[in-house]
Short mmCIF file of C-alpha atoms in Angstrom, two decimals:
data_model
loop_
_atom_site.label_atom_id
_atom_site.label_comp_id
_atom_site.label_asym_id
_atom_site.label_seq_id
_atom_site.Cartn_x
_atom_site.Cartn_y
_atom_site.Cartn_z
CA MET A 575 -52.63 19.30 -76.57
CA LYS A 576 -50.39 17.63 -74.06
CA LYS A 577 -53.54 15.99 -72.77
CA MET A 578 -55.17 14.97 -76.02
CA VAL A 579 -51.69 13.49 -77.00
CA ILE A 580 -51.47 11.38 -73.51
CA GLY A 581 -55.24 10.59 -74.20
CA ALA A 582 -54.62 9.08 -77.58
CA LEU A 583 -51.64 7.05 -76.10
CA LEU A 584 -53.75 5.80 -73.45
CA ALA A 585 -56.54 4.67 -75.93
CA ALA A 586 -53.94 3.15 -78.13
CA CYS A 587 -52.61 1.20 -75.33
CA ALA A 588 -56.04 0.04 -74.16
CA THR A 589 -57.08 -1.03 -77.80
CA ALA A 590 -53.86 -3.08 -77.90
CA ALA A 591 -54.38 -4.53 -74.63
CA MET A 592 -57.85 -5.50 -75.65
CA ALA A 593 -56.74 -7.13 -78.90
CA ALA A 594 -54.41 -9.35 -76.96
CA LEU A 595 -56.98 -10.45 -74.68
CA GLU A 596 -59.17 -11.44 -77.51
CA LEU A 597 -56.21 -13.75 -78.71
CA PRO A 598 -56.62 -17.59 -77.93
CA LYS A 599 -53.90 -19.13 -76.20
CA ASP A 600 -50.86 -20.75 -78.13
CA HIS A 601 -47.59 -22.11 -77.48
CA PHE A 602 -44.79 -22.11 -79.91
CA LYS A 603 -41.64 -24.35 -80.51
CA VAL A 604 -38.76 -22.31 -81.44
CA ILE A 605 -35.16 -22.90 -82.43
CA GLY A 606 -33.11 -19.91 -82.25
CA ILE A 607 -29.76 -18.75 -83.74
CA THR A 608 -26.25 -19.33 -81.98
CA SER A 609 -26.92 -17.99 -78.22
CA THR A 610 -23.58 -15.99 -78.00
CA ILE A 611 -23.97 -13.54 -80.53
CA PRO A 612 -25.57 -10.08 -79.70
CA ALA A 613 -28.57 -10.38 -81.98
CA ALA A 614 -29.76 -13.73 -79.65
CA ILE A 615 -28.93 -12.03 -76.43
CA TYR A 616 -30.52 -8.63 -77.08
CA ASP A 617 -33.09 -9.18 -79.41
CA GLU A 618 -34.25 -12.99 -79.94
CA LYS A 619 -34.31 -14.14 -76.42
CA PRO A 620 -36.20 -11.38 -75.00
CA PHE A 621 -38.61 -11.28 -77.47
CA TRP A 622 -39.62 -14.73 -77.41
CA THR A 623 -39.37 -14.88 -73.51
CA GLU A 624 -40.44 -11.21 -72.69
CA THR A 625 -41.93 -9.04 -75.40
CA LEU A 626 -44.31 -11.63 -76.70
CA PRO A 627 -45.91 -12.94 -73.59
CA LYS A 628 -46.20 -9.37 -72.14
CA ASP A 629 -47.64 -7.96 -75.47
CA SER A 630 -50.00 -10.72 -75.83
CA GLY A 631 -51.17 -10.68 -72.34
CA GLY A 632 -49.88 -13.95 -71.48
CA GLN A 633 -51.77 -15.76 -74.46
CA LEU A 634 -48.84 -16.32 -76.46
CA THR A 635 -45.75 -18.08 -75.12
CA ALA A 636 -42.72 -19.93 -76.47
CA ASP A 637 -40.01 -22.58 -75.79
CA LEU A 638 -36.75 -21.12 -77.40
CA THR A 639 -33.79 -23.46 -77.74
CA PRO A 640 -30.58 -22.29 -79.36
CA ILE A 641 -29.39 -23.84 -82.41
CA GLU A 642 -26.17 -25.29 -80.74
CA GLN A 643 -28.05 -26.74 -78.05
CA MET A 644 -30.04 -28.92 -80.60
CA GLY A 645 -26.74 -29.98 -82.31
CA LEU A 646 -28.00 -28.73 -85.67
CA ASP A 647 -26.47 -26.27 -88.20
CA ASP A 648 -28.08 -23.33 -90.24
CA GLN A 649 -27.87 -25.70 -93.49
CA SER A 650 -30.38 -27.92 -92.11
CA MET A 651 -33.00 -25.29 -90.78
CA LEU A 652 -35.23 -25.02 -93.89
CA ARG A 653 -35.62 -28.52 -94.35
CA LEU A 654 -36.41 -28.84 -90.66
CA MET A 655 -38.88 -26.28 -91.17
CA LYS A 656 -40.62 -27.86 -94.26
CA MET A 657 -41.12 -31.04 -92.30
CA GLY A 658 -42.62 -29.25 -89.29
CA VAL A 659 -40.20 -30.00 -86.69
CA MET A 660 -40.45 -26.57 -85.24
CA ASP A 661 -42.75 -23.77 -85.41
CA PHE A 662 -40.65 -20.72 -85.71
CA ALA A 663 -36.80 -20.52 -86.15
CA GLY A 664 -34.00 -17.99 -86.59
CA MET A 665 -31.11 -18.73 -89.09
CA ASP A 666 -28.28 -17.21 -90.84
CA ILE A 667 -29.69 -17.12 -94.35
CA THR A 668 -26.43 -17.22 -96.31
CA ARG A 669 -25.41 -20.75 -95.00
CA MET A 670 -28.58 -22.02 -96.68
CA ALA A 671 -27.12 -21.16 -99.87
CA GLY A 672 -26.52 -24.87 -100.72
CA ASP A 673 -30.23 -25.41 -101.23
CA ASP A 674 -30.67 -22.10 -103.24
CA PRO A 675 -27.86 -19.72 -104.09
CA ARG A 676 -30.14 -16.87 -103.92
CA PHE A 677 -30.14 -17.02 -99.86
CA GLU A 678 -26.46 -15.50 -100.34
CA ALA A 679 -27.96 -12.59 -102.71
CA CYS A 680 -28.27 -10.10 -99.83
CA ASP A 681 -24.71 -10.77 -98.54
CA LEU A 682 -22.36 -11.03 -101.36
CA ALA A 683 -18.91 -10.51 -99.82
CA GLY A 684 -17.73 -6.90 -99.98
CA THR A 685 -20.65 -5.45 -101.66
CA LEU A 686 -22.28 -3.69 -98.92
CA PRO A 687 -20.00 -1.65 -96.88
CA ASP A 688 -22.10 0.23 -94.38
CA VAL A 689 -25.16 -0.88 -92.32
CA ASP A 690 -27.79 1.43 -93.70
CA GLN A 691 -26.88 0.19 -97.24
CA ALA A 692 -27.12 -3.45 -96.20
CA ARG A 693 -30.66 -2.98 -94.83
CA LYS A 694 -31.78 -1.37 -97.70
CA ALA A 695 -30.41 -4.09 -100.05
CA CYS A 696 -32.03 -6.95 -98.16
CA ASN A 697 -35.21 -4.98 -98.33
CA ALA A 698 -35.09 -4.87 -101.75
CA TYR A 699 -34.95 -8.20 -101.86
CA LYS A 700 -37.30 -9.24 -99.62
CA ASP A 701 -40.11 -10.54 -101.89
CA VAL A 702 -37.49 -12.84 -103.90
CA LEU A 703 -36.56 -14.46 -100.37
CA ARG A 704 -40.25 -14.57 -99.35
CA GLU A 705 -41.37 -16.30 -102.80
CA ARG A 706 -38.72 -18.90 -102.50
CA MET A 707 -39.25 -19.80 -98.84
CA GLU A 708 -42.88 -20.36 -99.27
CA LYS A 709 -42.85 -22.18 -102.70
CA ASN A 710 -40.02 -24.48 -102.03
CA TRP A 711 -39.63 -24.76 -98.16
CA ASN A 712 -43.25 -24.34 -96.85
CA SER A 713 -42.05 -21.27 -94.77
CA ARG A 714 -43.02 -17.84 -94.45
CA LEU A 715 -40.49 -14.90 -93.81
CA LEU A 716 -41.18 -12.84 -90.96
CA ALA A 717 -38.23 -10.67 -90.40
CA ILE A 718 -34.65 -9.93 -91.15
CA GLY A 719 -31.69 -8.49 -89.31
CA ALA A 720 -28.10 -8.40 -89.17
CA SER A 721 -25.02 -9.04 -86.96
CA THR A 722 -21.88 -6.68 -86.76
CA PRO A 723 -19.79 -6.19 -89.76
CA GLN A 724 -18.09 -9.68 -90.68
CA VAL A 725 -14.04 -8.90 -90.62
CA PHE A 726 -11.02 -10.53 -90.30
CA TRP A 727 -9.65 -11.42 -86.63
CA CYS A 728 -6.07 -12.74 -86.78
CA ARG A 729 -3.66 -14.57 -84.86
CA ASP A 730 -0.83 -11.92 -85.74
CA ASP A 731 -0.88 -8.10 -86.38
CA VAL A 732 -2.09 -8.08 -90.13
CA LYS A 733 -2.40 -4.66 -91.32
CA SER A 734 -3.49 -5.04 -94.90
CA LEU A 735 -5.62 -7.35 -96.93
CA ALA A 736 -2.54 -8.12 -99.08
CA GLU A 737 -0.95 -9.63 -96.00
CA LEU A 738 -3.66 -12.23 -96.04
CA LYS A 739 -2.50 -13.66 -99.28
CA GLY A 740 -1.46 -17.43 -98.42
CA LYS A 741 -3.10 -17.49 -95.06
CA LYS A 742 -5.78 -19.98 -94.03
CA ILE A 743 -9.03 -18.33 -93.27
CA ARG A 744 -12.09 -19.37 -91.51
CA VAL A 745 -15.30 -18.71 -93.55
CA PHE A 746 -18.90 -19.90 -93.35
CA ASN A 747 -20.51 -19.47 -96.93
CA ASN A 748 -19.78 -19.59 -100.23
CA THR A 749 -19.68 -15.64 -101.23
CA LEU A 750 -16.67 -15.76 -98.46
CA ARG A 751 -14.89 -18.50 -100.11
CA ASP A 752 -15.09 -16.60 -103.53
CA PHE A 753 -13.56 -13.51 -101.69
CA ILE A 754 -10.95 -15.44 -99.99
CA SER A 755 -10.22 -17.17 -103.22
CA GLY A 756 -9.71 -13.81 -105.06
CA LEU A 757 -7.31 -12.74 -102.28
CA GLY A 758 -5.04 -15.75 -103.15
CA ALA A 759 -5.65 -17.41 -99.62
CA THR A 760 -7.25 -20.62 -98.51
CA SER A 761 -10.73 -20.89 -97.09
CA VAL A 762 -11.78 -23.07 -94.20
CA SER A 763 -15.16 -23.92 -93.41
CA ILE A 764 -15.38 -23.86 -89.57
CA ALA A 765 -18.63 -23.76 -87.25
CA PHE A 766 -18.68 -20.58 -84.98
CA SER A 767 -18.41 -22.42 -81.83
CA GLU A 768 -15.29 -23.91 -83.13
CA VAL A 769 -13.44 -20.82 -83.99
CA VAL A 770 -11.59 -20.07 -80.74
CA PRO A 771 -10.05 -23.35 -80.54
CA ALA A 772 -9.17 -23.50 -84.37
CA LEU A 773 -7.39 -19.97 -83.99
CA ASN A 774 -5.76 -20.99 -80.75
CA ASN A 775 -4.30 -24.42 -82.22
CA GLY A 776 -3.27 -22.55 -85.52
CA VAL A 777 -5.82 -24.64 -87.52
CA VAL A 778 -6.41 -21.34 -89.17
CA ASP A 779 -4.40 -17.83 -89.27
CA CYS A 780 -7.62 -15.69 -89.53
CA ALA A 781 -11.44 -15.98 -89.05
CA VAL A 782 -14.23 -13.89 -90.38
CA THR A 783 -16.67 -13.10 -88.01
CA GLY A 784 -18.66 -10.34 -86.54
CA THR A 785 -16.80 -7.36 -84.80
CA LEU A 786 -18.99 -7.92 -81.48
CA SER A 787 -19.93 -11.53 -81.83
CA GLY A 788 -16.18 -12.31 -82.19
CA ASN A 789 -15.61 -10.21 -78.96
CA THR A 790 -18.28 -12.04 -76.96
CA ALA A 791 -17.31 -15.46 -78.12
CA GLY A 792 -13.90 -15.02 -77.00
CA LEU A 793 -11.69 -14.19 -79.93
CA PRO A 794 -9.63 -11.67 -78.31
CA GLU A 795 -8.06 -14.28 -76.08
CA VAL A 796 -6.54 -16.10 -79.31
CA THR A 797 -6.05 -13.02 -81.70
CA LYS A 798 -3.93 -10.02 -81.79
CA SER A 799 -5.64 -7.88 -84.53
CA ILE A 800 -8.66 -7.21 -86.56
CA LEU A 801 -8.58 -5.83 -90.17
CA MET A 802 -11.43 -3.48 -90.21
CA LEU A 803 -12.79 -4.23 -93.83
CA PRO A 804 -16.41 -5.20 -94.07
CA LEU A 805 -17.04 -8.41 -95.89
CA GLY A 806 -20.54 -8.95 -94.92
CA TRP A 807 -23.45 -8.92 -92.20
CA SER A 808 -24.31 -12.28 -91.72
CA PHE A 809 -28.03 -11.50 -92.07
CA ASN A 810 -30.47 -13.50 -89.47
CA ALA A 811 -33.76 -14.32 -90.81
CA VAL A 812 -36.89 -15.29 -88.77
CA ALA A 813 -39.27 -17.89 -90.46
CA VAL A 814 -42.54 -19.85 -89.41
CA ASN A 815 -43.54 -23.33 -90.89
CA LYS A 816 -46.25 -22.01 -93.17
CA LYS A 817 -48.96 -24.59 -92.32
CA ARG A 818 -48.70 -23.54 -88.71
CA TRP A 819 -49.10 -20.13 -89.69
CA ASP A 820 -51.86 -20.58 -91.88
CA ALA A 821 -53.61 -22.45 -89.14
CA LEU A 822 -53.67 -19.57 -86.74
CA PRO A 823 -56.62 -17.38 -86.33
CA GLU A 824 -56.67 -14.18 -88.31
CA ALA A 825 -56.29 -12.18 -85.28
CA THR A 826 -53.27 -14.22 -84.09
CA ARG A 827 -51.43 -13.68 -87.66
CA GLN A 828 -52.08 -9.93 -87.45
CA PHE A 829 -50.80 -9.67 -84.05
CA LEU A 830 -47.73 -11.50 -84.79
CA THR A 831 -47.05 -9.62 -87.98
CA ASN A 832 -47.08 -6.35 -86.14
CA GLU A 833 -44.83 -7.79 -83.34
CA PHE A 834 -42.34 -9.06 -86.13
CA ALA A 835 -42.18 -5.71 -87.73
CA ALA A 836 -41.15 -4.34 -84.24
CA TYR A 837 -38.90 -6.92 -83.70
CA GLU A 838 -37.00 -6.23 -86.92
CA ASP A 839 -36.91 -2.69 -86.13
CA LYS A 840 -35.35 -3.66 -82.99
CA MET A 841 -32.66 -5.66 -84.48
CA TRP A 842 -31.54 -2.87 -86.76
CA GLY A 843 -31.43 -0.76 -83.58
CA THR A 844 -29.34 -3.17 -81.77
CA LEU A 845 -26.94 -3.46 -84.68
CA HIS A 846 -26.19 0.20 -84.81
CA ALA A 847 -25.44 -0.03 -80.88
CA SER A 848 -23.27 -3.21 -81.51
CA ILE A 849 -21.04 -1.59 -83.82
CA GLU A 850 -20.28 1.14 -81.51
CA GLN A 851 -20.04 -1.36 -78.54
CA ALA A 852 -17.36 -3.44 -80.75
CA ALA A 853 -15.15 -0.43 -81.11
CA LEU A 854 -15.21 0.01 -77.17
CA CYS A 855 -15.05 -3.41 -76.10
CA ASN A 856 -12.37 -4.37 -78.21
CA THR A 857 -9.99 -1.57 -77.31
CA SER A 858 -10.99 -1.74 -73.42
CA ALA A 859 -12.43 1.78 -73.89
CA SER A 860 -14.87 3.12 -71.15
CA GLY A 861 -18.51 2.58 -71.96
CA CYS A 862 -18.10 -1.07 -72.83
CA THR A 863 -21.57 -2.74 -71.88
CA MET A 864 -22.42 -5.36 -74.29
CA GLY A 865 -19.24 -7.32 -74.87
CA LYS A 866 -15.88 -7.99 -72.70
CA PRO A 867 -13.32 -5.29 -72.50
CA ALA A 868 -10.16 -6.52 -74.44
CA LYS A 869 -7.16 -5.07 -76.18
CA VAL A 870 -7.02 -6.06 -79.80
CA ILE A 871 -5.35 -3.86 -82.52
CA LEU A 872 -7.97 -2.53 -84.68
CA ASN A 873 -6.20 -2.17 -88.30
CA PRO A 874 -8.55 0.38 -90.47
CA ALA A 875 -8.94 -0.28 -94.31
CA SER A 876 -6.57 1.71 -96.47
CA ALA A 877 -7.44 2.97 -99.60
CA ALA A 878 -5.34 0.05 -101.24
CA ASP A 879 -7.19 -2.43 -99.45
CA LEU A 880 -10.67 -0.86 -100.62
CA GLU A 881 -9.20 -0.86 -104.05
CA LEU A 882 -8.04 -4.58 -104.25
CA ALA A 883 -11.41 -5.43 -102.48
CA ARG A 884 -13.26 -3.74 -105.35
CA LYS A 885 -11.26 -5.82 -107.88
CA ILE A 886 -12.04 -9.17 -105.82
CA VAL A 887 -15.76 -8.51 -105.75
CA ALA A 888 -15.69 -7.52 -109.52
CA ASP A 889 -13.46 -10.35 -110.58
CA SER A 890 -14.56 -13.50 -108.12
CA VAL A 891 -17.57 -12.61 -105.85
CA LEU A 892 -20.05 -11.42 -108.20
CA PRO A 893 -19.31 -13.85 -111.09
CA GLY A 894 -19.08 -16.74 -108.64
CA TRP A 895 -22.49 -16.20 -107.46
CA ALA A 896 -23.89 -15.54 -110.95
CA ARG A 897 -22.42 -18.89 -112.12
CA ARG A 898 -23.98 -20.76 -108.97
CA CYS A 899 -27.41 -19.16 -109.19
CA GLY A 900 -28.00 -18.66 -113.09
CA ALA A 901 -29.41 -15.77 -115.22
CA ASP A 902 -33.07 -15.48 -113.51
CA CYS A 903 -30.98 -14.84 -110.19
CA VAL A 904 -28.67 -12.13 -112.11
CA THR A 905 -31.79 -10.45 -113.40
CA GLU A 906 -33.38 -9.97 -110.09
CA TRP A 907 -30.52 -9.25 -108.37
CA ASN A 908 -29.37 -6.29 -110.56
CA ALA A 909 -33.25 -5.20 -110.64
CA ARG A 910 -33.03 -4.98 -106.70
CA ILE A 911 -29.65 -5.23 -104.94
CA GLY A 912 -27.73 -3.92 -107.59
CA LYS A 913 -29.69 -0.48 -107.67
CA VAL A 914 -28.87 -0.24 -104.21
CA THR A 915 -25.24 -0.93 -104.39
CA GLY A 916 -24.41 0.70 -107.62
CA HIS A 917 -23.10 -2.92 -108.92
CA SER A 918 -24.16 -4.60 -111.93
CA ILE A 919 -23.54 -8.55 -112.86
CA THR A 920 -23.15 -9.89 -116.06
CA LEU A 921 -23.59 -13.72 -116.59
CA LYS A 922 -20.56 -14.98 -118.61
#
């Protein structure tokens, strides 16, 4: 039996290798997500620079340039994709909600408390995202991953959600603004690369960002505590210019479809590891390998925090998004994500 299994694996590898050899050579221009976050370090860069060339037998290669090196922001990515400025791109989908509020739907603040539910919710909504990207932005959605839980990194020791009232808090999308407004705090839009100086100089009191991405970006140097209430997951989408995709040979398209399916699984696997690593790295515990050993106070969300968060979601987050997006969005959301989360939106 063991020989049969080994033989089958060798045969499968040989078939894959032959398929790769049949691919015509091609080279892609890729704009990537912010290079300092774990998804870029452990998933995106290895995929484009190592995995894809290796799996294709050297037939498919790419030039990957992180978004910050291009001087761009996520809000412009779909517009540039539509114009054909790049072939492929990674992007934070919630930051494109100014063009279409549906891009926030997977990540409405406070609605997805755990990673497995987050993946289920976004999978349930993929068909809507795919249709909107193809119809309006000449783009094809290929994969979706996520970052570590988006939590509150604070200059002081903030022990509860109620203590954030009146503070200035960095956010990066509209649904977070809704949550912060419902909390009675002031939201401040600041690019990820500017979060550390903003905290250091007191421009903001706290910043919402990922538990591990904040660590690797240096937030422990300018903060004392993290309030461990997951507000979202900063979903990263990978897309391709549809005209470029449609012009590829069928064999290449099928090969890339399989590659991106594996890439998506890897991103979610990395996320699980990153969550564990964030807890180790932010407390200087042994075994920290994906971040920087640091000493930050981790304040868990209390029952009172969770109850207040539920109220803010019901009173501010869901109605705010529904008003921005409209009746059709509400119907789509309730039929897909609502069934995963147990929430239901009523447009008033």
